[in-house]
CSV table of C-alpha atoms in Angstrom, one decimal:
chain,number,residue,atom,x,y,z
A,297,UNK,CA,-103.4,97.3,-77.4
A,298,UNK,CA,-107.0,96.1,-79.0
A,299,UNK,CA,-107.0,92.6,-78.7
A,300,UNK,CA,-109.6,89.9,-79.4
A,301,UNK,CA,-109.5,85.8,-77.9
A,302,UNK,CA,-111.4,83.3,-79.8
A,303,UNK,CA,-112.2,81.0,-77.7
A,304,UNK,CA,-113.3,81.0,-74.0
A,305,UNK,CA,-112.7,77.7,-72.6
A,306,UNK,CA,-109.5,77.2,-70.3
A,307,UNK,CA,-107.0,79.1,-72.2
A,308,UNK,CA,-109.0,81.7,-73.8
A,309,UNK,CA,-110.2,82.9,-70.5
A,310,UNK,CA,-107.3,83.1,-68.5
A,311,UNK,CA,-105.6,84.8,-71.5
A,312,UNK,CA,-108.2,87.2,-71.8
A,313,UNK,CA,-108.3,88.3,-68.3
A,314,UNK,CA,-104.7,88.8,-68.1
A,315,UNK,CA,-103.9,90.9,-71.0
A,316,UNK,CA,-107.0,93.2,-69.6
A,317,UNK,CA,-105.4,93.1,-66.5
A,318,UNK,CA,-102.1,94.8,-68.1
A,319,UNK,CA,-104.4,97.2,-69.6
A,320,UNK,CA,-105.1,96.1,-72.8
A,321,UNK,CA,-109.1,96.4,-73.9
A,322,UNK,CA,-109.9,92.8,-74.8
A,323,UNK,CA,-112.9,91.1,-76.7
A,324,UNK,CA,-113.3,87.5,-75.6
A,325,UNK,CA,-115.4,85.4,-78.8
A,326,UNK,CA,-117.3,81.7,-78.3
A,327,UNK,CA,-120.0,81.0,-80.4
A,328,UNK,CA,-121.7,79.2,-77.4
A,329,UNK,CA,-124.4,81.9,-76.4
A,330,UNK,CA,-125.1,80.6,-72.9
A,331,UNK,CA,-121.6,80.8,-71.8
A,332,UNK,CA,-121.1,84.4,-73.2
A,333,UNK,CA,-124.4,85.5,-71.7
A,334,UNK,CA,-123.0,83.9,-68.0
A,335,UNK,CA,-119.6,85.4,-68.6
A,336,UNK,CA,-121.4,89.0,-69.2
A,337,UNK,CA,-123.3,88.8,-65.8
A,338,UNK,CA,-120.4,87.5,-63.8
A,339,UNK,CA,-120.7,83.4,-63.6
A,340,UNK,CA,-117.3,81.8,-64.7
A,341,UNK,CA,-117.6,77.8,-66.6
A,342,UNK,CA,-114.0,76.8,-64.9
A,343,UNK,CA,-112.7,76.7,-61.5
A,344,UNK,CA,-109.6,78.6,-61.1
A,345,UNK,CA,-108.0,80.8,-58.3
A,346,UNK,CA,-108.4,84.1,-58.8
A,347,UNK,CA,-109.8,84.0,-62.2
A,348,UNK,CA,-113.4,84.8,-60.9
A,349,UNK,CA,-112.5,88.0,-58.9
A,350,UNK,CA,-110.1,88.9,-61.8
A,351,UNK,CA,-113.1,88.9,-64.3
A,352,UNK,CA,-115.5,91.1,-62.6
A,353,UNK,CA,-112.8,93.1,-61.9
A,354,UNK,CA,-111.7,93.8,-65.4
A,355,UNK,CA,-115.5,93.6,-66.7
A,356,UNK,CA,-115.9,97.0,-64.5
A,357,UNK,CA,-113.5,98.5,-66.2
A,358,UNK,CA,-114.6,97.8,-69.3
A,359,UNK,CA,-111.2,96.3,-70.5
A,360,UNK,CA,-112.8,92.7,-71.2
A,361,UNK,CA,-115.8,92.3,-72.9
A,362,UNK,CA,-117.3,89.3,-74.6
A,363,UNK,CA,-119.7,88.7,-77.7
A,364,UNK,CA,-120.2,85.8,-79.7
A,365,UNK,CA,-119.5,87.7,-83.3
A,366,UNK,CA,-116.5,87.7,-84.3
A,367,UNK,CA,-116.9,91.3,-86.2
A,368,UNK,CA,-116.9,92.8,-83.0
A,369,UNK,CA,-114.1,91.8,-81.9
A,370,UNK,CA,-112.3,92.6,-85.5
A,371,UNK,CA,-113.0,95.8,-85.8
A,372,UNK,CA,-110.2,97.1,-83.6
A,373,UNK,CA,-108.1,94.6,-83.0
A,374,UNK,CA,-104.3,94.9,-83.7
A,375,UNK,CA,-103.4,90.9,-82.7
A,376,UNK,CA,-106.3,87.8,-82.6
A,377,UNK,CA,-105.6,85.0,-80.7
A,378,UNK,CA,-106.4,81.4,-81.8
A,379,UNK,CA,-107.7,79.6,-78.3
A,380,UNK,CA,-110.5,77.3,-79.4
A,381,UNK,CA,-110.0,73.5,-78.3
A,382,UNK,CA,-108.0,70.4,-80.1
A,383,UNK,CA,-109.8,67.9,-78.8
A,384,UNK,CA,-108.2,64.3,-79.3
A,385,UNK,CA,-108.9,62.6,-82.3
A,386,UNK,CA,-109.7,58.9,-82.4
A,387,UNK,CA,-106.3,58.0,-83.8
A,388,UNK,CA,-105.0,60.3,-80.8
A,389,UNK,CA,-104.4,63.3,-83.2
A,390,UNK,CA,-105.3,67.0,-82.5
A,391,UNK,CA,-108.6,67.5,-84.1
A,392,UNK,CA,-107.9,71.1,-86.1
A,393,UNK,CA,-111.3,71.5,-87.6
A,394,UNK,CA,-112.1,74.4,-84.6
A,395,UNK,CA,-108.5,76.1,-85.5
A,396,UNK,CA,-108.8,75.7,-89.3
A,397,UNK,CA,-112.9,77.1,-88.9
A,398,UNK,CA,-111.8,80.3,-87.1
A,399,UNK,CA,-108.7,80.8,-89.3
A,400,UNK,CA,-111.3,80.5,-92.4
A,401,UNK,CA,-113.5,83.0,-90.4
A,402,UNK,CA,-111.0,85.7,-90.2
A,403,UNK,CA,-110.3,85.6,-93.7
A,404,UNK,CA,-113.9,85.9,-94.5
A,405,UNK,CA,-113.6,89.5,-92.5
A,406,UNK,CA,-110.4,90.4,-91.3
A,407,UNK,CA,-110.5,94.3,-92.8
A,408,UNK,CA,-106.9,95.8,-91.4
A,409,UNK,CA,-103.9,93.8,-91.1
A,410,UNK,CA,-103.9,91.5,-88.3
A,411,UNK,CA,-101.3,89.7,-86.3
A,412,UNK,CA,-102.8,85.7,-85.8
A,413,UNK,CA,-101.8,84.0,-82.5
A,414,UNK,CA,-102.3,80.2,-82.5
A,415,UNK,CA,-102.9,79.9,-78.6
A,416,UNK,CA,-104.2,76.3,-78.4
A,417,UNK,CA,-101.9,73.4,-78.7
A,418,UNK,CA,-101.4,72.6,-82.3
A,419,UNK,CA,-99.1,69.8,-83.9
A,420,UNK,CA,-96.1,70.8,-86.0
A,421,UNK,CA,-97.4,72.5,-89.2
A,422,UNK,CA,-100.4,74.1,-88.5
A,423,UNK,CA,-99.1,77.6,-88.4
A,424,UNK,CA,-98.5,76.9,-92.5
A,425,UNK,CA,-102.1,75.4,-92.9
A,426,UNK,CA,-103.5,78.7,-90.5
A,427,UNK,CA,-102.0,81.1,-93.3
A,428,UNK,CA,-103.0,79.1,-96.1
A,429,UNK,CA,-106.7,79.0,-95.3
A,430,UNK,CA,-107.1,82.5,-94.1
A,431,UNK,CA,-105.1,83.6,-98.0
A,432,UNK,CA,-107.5,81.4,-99.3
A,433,UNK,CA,-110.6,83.4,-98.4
A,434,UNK,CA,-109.0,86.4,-99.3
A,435,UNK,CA,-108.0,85.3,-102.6
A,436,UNK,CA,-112.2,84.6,-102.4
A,437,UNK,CA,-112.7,88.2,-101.7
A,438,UNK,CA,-110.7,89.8,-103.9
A,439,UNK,CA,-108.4,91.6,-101.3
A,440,UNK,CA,-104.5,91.8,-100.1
A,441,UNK,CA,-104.6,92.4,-96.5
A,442,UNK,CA,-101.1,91.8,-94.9
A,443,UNK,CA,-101.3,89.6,-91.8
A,444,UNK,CA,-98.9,87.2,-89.8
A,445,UNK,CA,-98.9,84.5,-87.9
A,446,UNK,CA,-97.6,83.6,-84.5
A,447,UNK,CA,-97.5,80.4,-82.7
A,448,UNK,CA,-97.3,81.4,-78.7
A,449,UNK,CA,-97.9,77.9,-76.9
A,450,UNK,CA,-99.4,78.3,-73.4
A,451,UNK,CA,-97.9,76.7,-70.2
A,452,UNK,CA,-100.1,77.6,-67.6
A,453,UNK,CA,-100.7,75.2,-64.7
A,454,UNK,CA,-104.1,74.3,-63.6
A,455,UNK,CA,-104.9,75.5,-60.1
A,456,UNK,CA,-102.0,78.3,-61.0
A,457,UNK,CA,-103.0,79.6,-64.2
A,458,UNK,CA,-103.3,83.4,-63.3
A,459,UNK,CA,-99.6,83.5,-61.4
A,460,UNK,CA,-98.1,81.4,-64.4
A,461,UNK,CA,-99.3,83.9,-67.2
A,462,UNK,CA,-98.5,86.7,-64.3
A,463,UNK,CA,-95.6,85.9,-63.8
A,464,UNK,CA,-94.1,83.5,-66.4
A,465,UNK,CA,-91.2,81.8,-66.2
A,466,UNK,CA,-90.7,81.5,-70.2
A,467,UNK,CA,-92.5,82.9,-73.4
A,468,UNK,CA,-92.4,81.0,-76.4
A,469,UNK,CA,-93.2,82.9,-79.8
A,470,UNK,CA,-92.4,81.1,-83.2
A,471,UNK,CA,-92.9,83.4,-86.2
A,472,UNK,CA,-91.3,84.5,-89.4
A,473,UNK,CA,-91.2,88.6,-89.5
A,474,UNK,CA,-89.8,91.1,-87.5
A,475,UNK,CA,-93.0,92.6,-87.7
A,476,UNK,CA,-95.0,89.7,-85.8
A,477,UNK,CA,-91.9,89.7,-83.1
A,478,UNK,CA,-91.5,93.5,-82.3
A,479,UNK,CA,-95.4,93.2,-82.2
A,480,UNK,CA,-95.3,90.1,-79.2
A,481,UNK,CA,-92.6,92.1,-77.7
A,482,UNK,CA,-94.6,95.0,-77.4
A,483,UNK,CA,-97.6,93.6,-75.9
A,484,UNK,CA,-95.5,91.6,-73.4
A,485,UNK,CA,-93.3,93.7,-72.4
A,486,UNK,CA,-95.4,94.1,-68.7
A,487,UNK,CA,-94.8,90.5,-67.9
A,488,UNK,CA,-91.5,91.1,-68.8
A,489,UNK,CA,-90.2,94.2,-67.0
A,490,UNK,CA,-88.0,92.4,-64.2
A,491,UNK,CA,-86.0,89.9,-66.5
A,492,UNK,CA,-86.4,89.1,-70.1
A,493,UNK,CA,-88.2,86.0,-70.6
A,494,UNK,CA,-89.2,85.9,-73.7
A,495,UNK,CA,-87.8,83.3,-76.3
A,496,UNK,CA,-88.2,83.9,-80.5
A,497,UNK,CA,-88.1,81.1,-82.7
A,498,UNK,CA,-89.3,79.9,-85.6
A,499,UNK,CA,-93.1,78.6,-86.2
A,500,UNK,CA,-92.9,75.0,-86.2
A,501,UNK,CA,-90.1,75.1,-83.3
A,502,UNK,CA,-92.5,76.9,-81.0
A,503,UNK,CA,-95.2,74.5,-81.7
A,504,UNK,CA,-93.3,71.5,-80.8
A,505,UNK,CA,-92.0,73.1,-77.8
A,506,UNK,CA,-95.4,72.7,-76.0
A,507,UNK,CA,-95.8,69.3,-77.2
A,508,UNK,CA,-92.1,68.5,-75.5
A,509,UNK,CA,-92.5,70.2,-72.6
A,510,UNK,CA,-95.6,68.1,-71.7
A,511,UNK,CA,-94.3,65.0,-72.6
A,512,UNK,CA,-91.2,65.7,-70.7
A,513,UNK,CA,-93.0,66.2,-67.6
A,514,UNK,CA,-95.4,63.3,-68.2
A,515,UNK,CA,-92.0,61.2,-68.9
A,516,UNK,CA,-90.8,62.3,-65.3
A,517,UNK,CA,-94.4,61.1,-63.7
A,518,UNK,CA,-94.2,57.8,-65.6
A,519,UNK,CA,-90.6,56.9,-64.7
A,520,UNK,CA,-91.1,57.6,-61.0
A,521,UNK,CA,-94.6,55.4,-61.1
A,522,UNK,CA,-92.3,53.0,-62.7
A,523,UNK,CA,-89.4,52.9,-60.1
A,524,UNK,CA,-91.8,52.9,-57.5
A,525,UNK,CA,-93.7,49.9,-58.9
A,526,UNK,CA,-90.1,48.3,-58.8
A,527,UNK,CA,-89.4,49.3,-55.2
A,528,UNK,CA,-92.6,47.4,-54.4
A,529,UNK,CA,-91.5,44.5,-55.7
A,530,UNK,CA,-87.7,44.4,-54.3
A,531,UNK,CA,-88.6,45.7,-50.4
A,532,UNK,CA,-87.5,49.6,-51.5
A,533,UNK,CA,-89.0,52.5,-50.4
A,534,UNK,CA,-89.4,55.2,-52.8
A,535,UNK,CA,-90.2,57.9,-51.0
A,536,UNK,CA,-86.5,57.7,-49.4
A,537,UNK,CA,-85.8,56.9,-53.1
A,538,UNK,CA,-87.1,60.2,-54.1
A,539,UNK,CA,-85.2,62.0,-52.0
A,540,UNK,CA,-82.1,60.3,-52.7
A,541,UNK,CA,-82.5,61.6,-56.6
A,542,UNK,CA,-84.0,64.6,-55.8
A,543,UNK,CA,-81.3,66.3,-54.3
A,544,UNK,CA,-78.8,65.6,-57.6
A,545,UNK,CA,-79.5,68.9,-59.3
A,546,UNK,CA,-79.4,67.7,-62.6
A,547,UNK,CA,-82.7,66.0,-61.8
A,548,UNK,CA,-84.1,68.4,-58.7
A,549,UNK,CA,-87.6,67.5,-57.1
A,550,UNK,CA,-90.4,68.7,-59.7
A,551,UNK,CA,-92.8,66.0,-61.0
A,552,UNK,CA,-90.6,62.7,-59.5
A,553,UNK,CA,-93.5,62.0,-56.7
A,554,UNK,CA,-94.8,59.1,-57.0
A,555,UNK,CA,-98.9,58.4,-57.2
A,556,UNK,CA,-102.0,57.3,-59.0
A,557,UNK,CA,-100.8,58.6,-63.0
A,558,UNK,CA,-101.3,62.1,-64.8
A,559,UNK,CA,-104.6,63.6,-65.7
A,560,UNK,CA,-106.1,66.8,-66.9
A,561,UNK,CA,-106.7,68.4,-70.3
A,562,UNK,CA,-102.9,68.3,-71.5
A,563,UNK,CA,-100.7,65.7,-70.4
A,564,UNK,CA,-102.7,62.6,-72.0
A,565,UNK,CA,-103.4,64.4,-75.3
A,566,UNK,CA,-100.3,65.8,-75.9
A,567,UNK,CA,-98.5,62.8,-75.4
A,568,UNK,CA,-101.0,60.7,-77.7
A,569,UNK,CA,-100.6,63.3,-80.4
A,570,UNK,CA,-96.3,63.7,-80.3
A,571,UNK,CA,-96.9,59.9,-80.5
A,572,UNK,CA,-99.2,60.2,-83.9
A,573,UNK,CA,-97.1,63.2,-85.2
A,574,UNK,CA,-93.8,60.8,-85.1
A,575,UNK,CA,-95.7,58.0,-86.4
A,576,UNK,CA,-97.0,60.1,-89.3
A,577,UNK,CA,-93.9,60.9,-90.4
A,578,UNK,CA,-92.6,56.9,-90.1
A,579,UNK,CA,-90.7,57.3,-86.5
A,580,UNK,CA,-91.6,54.9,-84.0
A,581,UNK,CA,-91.6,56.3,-80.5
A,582,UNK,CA,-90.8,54.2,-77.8
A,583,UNK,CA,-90.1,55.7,-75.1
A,584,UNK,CA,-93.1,58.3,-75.8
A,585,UNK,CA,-94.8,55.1,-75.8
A,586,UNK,CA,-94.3,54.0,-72.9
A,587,UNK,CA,-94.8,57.1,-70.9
A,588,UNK,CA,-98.5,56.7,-71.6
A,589,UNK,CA,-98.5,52.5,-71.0
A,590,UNK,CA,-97.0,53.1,-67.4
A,591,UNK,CA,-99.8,56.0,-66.8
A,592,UNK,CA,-102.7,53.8,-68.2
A,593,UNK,CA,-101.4,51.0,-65.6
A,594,UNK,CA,-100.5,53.3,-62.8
A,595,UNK,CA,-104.5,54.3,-62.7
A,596,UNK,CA,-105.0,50.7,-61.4
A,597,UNK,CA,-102.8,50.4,-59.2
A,598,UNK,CA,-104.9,51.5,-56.0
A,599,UNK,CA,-107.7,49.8,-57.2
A,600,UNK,CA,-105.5,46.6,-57.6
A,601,UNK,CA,-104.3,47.1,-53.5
A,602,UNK,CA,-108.1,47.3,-52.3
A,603,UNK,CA,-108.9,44.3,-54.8
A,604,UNK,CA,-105.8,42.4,-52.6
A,605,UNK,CA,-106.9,43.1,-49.4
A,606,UNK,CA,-110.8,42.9,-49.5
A,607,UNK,CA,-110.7,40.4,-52.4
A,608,UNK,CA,-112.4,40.4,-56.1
A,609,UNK,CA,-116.0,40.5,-54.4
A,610,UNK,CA,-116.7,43.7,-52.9
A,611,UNK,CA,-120.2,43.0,-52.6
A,612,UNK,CA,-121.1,45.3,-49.4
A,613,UNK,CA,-118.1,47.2,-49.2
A,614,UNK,CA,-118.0,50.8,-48.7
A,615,UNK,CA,-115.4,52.9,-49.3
A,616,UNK,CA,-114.9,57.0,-48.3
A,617,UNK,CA,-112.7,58.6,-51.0
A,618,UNK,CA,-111.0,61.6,-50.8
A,619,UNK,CA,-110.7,63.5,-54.0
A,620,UNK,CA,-111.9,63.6,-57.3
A,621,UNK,CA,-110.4,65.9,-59.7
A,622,UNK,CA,-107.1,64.9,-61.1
A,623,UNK,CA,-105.2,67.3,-58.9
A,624,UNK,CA,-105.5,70.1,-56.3
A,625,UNK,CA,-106.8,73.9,-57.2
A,626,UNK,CA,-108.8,72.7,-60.1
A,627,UNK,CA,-112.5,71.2,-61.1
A,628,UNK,CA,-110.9,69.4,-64.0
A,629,UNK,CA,-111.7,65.6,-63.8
A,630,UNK,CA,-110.5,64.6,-67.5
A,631,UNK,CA,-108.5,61.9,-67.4
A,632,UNK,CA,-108.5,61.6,-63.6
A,633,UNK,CA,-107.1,58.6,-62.1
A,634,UNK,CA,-110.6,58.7,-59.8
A,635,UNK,CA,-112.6,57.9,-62.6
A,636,UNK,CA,-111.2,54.3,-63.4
A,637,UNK,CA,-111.3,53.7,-59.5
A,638,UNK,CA,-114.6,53.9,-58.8
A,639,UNK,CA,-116.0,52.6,-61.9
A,640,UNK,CA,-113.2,49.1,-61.2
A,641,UNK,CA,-114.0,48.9,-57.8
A,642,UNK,CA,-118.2,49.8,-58.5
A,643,UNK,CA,-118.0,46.7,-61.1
A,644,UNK,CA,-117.1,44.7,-58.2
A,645,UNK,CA,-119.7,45.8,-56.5
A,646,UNK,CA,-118.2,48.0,-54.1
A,647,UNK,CA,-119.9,51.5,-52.8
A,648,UNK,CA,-118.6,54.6,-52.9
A,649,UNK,CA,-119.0,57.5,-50.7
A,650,UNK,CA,-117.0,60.7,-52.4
A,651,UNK,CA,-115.8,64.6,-51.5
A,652,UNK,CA,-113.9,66.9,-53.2
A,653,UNK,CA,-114.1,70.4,-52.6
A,654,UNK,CA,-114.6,71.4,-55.9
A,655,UNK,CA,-114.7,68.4,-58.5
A,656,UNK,CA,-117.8,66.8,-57.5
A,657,UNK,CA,-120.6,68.5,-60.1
A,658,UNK,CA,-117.7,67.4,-62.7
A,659,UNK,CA,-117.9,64.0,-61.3
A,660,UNK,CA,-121.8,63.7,-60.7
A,661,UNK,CA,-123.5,65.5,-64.1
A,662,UNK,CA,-120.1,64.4,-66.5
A,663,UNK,CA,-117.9,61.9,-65.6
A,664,UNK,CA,-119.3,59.5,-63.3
A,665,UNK,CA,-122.7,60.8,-64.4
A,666,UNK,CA,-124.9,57.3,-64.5
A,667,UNK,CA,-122.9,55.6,-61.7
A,668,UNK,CA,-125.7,54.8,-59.2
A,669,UNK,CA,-123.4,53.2,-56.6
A,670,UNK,CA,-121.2,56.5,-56.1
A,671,UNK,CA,-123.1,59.0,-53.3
A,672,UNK,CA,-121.5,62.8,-53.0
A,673,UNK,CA,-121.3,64.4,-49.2
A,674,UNK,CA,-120.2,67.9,-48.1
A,675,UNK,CA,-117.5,67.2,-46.4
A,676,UNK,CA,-114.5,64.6,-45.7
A,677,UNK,CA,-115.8,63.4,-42.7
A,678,UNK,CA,-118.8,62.4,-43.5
A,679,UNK,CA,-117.7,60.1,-46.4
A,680,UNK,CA,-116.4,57.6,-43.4
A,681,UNK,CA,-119.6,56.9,-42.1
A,682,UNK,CA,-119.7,52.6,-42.1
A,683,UNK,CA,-116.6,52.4,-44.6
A,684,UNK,CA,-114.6,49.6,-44.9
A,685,UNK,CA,-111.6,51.9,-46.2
A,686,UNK,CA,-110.6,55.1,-47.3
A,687,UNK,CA,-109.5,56.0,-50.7
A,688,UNK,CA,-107.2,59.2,-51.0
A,689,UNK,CA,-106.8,60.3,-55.0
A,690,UNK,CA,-106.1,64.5,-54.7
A,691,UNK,CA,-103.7,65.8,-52.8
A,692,UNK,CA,-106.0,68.9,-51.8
A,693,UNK,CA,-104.6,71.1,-48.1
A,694,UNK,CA,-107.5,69.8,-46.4
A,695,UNK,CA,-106.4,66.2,-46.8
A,696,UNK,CA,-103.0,67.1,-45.2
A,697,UNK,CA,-103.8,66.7,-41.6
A,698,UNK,CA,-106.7,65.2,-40.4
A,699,UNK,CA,-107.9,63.9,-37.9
A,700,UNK,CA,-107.0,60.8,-37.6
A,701,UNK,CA,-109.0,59.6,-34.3
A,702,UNK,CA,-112.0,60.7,-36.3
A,703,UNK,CA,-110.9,58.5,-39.2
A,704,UNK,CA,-111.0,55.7,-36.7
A,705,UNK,CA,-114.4,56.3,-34.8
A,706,UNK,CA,-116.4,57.0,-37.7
A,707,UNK,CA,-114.6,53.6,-40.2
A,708,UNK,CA,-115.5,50.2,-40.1
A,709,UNK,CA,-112.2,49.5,-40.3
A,710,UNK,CA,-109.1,51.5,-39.8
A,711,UNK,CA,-107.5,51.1,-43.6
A,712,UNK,CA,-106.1,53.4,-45.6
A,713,UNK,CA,-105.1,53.7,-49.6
A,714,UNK,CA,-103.3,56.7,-50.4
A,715,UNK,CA,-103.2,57.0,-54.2
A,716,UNK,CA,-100.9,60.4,-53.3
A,717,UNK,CA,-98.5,59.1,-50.4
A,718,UNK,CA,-100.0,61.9,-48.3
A,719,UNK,CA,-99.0,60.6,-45.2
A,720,UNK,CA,-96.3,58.6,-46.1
A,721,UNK,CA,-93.6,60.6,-43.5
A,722,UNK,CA,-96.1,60.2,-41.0
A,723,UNK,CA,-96.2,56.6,-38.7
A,724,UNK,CA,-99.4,55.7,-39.8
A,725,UNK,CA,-99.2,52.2,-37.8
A,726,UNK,CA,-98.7,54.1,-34.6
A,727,UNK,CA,-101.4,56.0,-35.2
A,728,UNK,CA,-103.4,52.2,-35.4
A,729,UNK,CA,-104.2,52.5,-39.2
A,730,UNK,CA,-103.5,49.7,-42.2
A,731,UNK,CA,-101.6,52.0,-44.3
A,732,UNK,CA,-101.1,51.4,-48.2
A,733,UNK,CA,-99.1,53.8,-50.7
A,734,UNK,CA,-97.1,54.1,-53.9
A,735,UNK,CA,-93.5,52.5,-53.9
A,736,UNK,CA,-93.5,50.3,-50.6
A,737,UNK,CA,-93.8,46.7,-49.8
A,738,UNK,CA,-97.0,46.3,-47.0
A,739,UNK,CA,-95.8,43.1,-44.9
């Protein structure tokens, strides 16, 4: 099939590349001319395994191209995908101006009927408003081109995006003709040879599906934080309390380990906006509420244990930390629980001396751009030069087994916070270290 992306960011991307990996010739739109012109030469804006090699790939075989008019990318297209951003609004809303300015774009020159894919992560409606806005512009012009529209939320993982959209374990698509389903069938049928995975429903359901999914999983992160914070407090330690629950298949492993809070591009903005979408229609949600209370605390927490042992004054203190972005196998730092660290423990006075192996232009030019007492090194090691402690935020593989005697000769002091409970099956007291994690009581 001829299909065109709008959008190039995250989503956009990774859907692009995939569907021209299945064979289908793909146009990829942004109106940021930098970004196409890097894209067209080879240099990729996001970090993501396999993505890179995937583009060039596809780029060679002229099944992906990019452009930043839109009219190229309309003129053959059978299905246009919506994957432009929804950035948080100040009352924690999606912001739909990018959505609703495409949508009025394709009206303007849509010339053949079109199947429209909203892509990006909408709140409940906006399928309606889509169609609305593009009839609009073609009651403007004069002109009844047939066209419908699609909502097909997204759940691809960050640091697993390409296996997820590979190889996907659901796909949602909400619309209201046979036409628009038989057309999504079509074009994902590859994905879908093995086992049928695809699941039809109507517009709005499909939107709030993505919203629920991601506030179900933020709900899991919270409650563990939560019960951990609790095991603190009565001499419990969750990491036996983990596997305890765990192994009670009706609540299984996934997303009940405890740590430092959520990050990233969806988990904090979806659950602010199914927040604002209850409240807008006069629901009060509480529990959705408190999912992201626990998180904003749970970002303190570490900072709060170095605070208790070193005291408020950090005044010359160093401190190594180990990790950055808000997990492993990505660049993303939005939202990261490292960000509130350094700049809490930095208004104390403290100095910080940071690696990750892939976050740290993120954290240096964006997020902690301005923070003069943070200093970026090549590698692990060398952030433990003279440092009073060391910090561990992302669970990254080469954090998993260090070594530890190294740890020791290079420190000031043999202390440890780990914001991950990296080592927590590992007798880090033997091993001659003060040792402090999520969920357990230090004596």
């Amino acid at each position: 099939m001829n299909l065109t992306v709008i959008g190039t960011g995250y989503v956009g991307l990774v859907t692009g590349t995939c569907f021209a990996e299945m064979g289908n010739e793909v146009t990829c739109i942004d109106i940021d001319n930098k970004k196409i012109e890097d894209l067209k030469k080879g240099t990729i804006p996001i970090y993501e395994p396999g993505l890179e090699r995937m583009v060039l790939k596809n780029v060679d075989n002229k099944t992906l191209h990019f452009s930043t008019k839109l009219k190229d990318g309309l003129s053959k297209a059978e299905i246009v995908f919506i994957a432009v951003g929804t950035p948080m609004g100040e009352d924690g809303s999606a912001d739909l101006q990018y959505v609703l300015s495409v949508a009025r774009q394709l009206g303007r020159e849509m010339q053949k009927p079109l199947i429209v894919v909203d892509k990006s992560t909408v709140p409940i409606g906006t399928g309606d408003k889509v169609k609305a806005v593009i009839n609009e512009e073609l009651k403007k012009r004069g002109v009844d081109i047939d066209f419908h529209i699609v909502s097909n939320p997204e759940f691809l993982k960050e640091g697993a995006a390409i296996e997820d959209f590979m190889k996907p374990d659901r796909i949602v698509i909400g619309a209201d003709s046979d036409i628009a389903f038989d057309k999504m069938k079509d074009l994902y049928a590859p994905f879908t040879h093995n086992h049928d995975r695809m699941i039809t429903m109507d517009i709005r359901s499909a939107e709030m599906t993505k919203y629920v999914a991601n506030a179900m999983l933020a709900t899991k992160i919270s409650f563990m934080n939560e019960v951990a914070n609790i095991c603190e407090l009565v001499g419990a330690d969750v990491n036996q309390v983990r596997i305890g629950i765990g192994s009670d298949t009706r609540i299984g492993y996934s997303f009940i380990y405890p740590g430092s809070g959520y990050g990233g591009s969806c988990f904090p903005k979806d659950v602010k906006a199914l927040k604002k979408i209850a409240e807008d229609n006069g629901y009060n949600a509480k529990l959705i509420t408190s999912v992201e209370d626990v998180n904003d605390r749970q970002k303190l927490v570490i900072a709060d244990k170095v605070i208790k042992h070193f005291g408020e004054n950090l005044e010359g203190k160093t401190f190594a930390l180990w990790g950055l972005a808000f997990k492993p196998g990505t660049d993303d730092m939005r939202e990261a629980p490292a960000i509130y660290i350094v700049k809490e423990l930095v208004k104390r006075g403290a100095k910080i001396q940071a690696y990750d192996p892939k976050a740290m232009d993120e954290a240096q030019y964006f997020y902690l751009k301005g923070v003069k007492e943070i200093t970026y090194f090549n590698s692990k090691y060398e952030t433990l030069q003279n440092a009073d402690a060391m910090i561990l935020l992302t669970e990254w593989k080469e954090f998993r087994s260090p070594d530890f005697e190294e740890l020791k000769g290079q420190m000031k002091n043999p202390v440890i916070f780990d914001g991950r409970n990296q080592y927590s099956s590992l007798n880090m007291e033997e091993k001659g270290f003060e040792y402090y994690q999520i969920g357990v009581k230090n004596n």
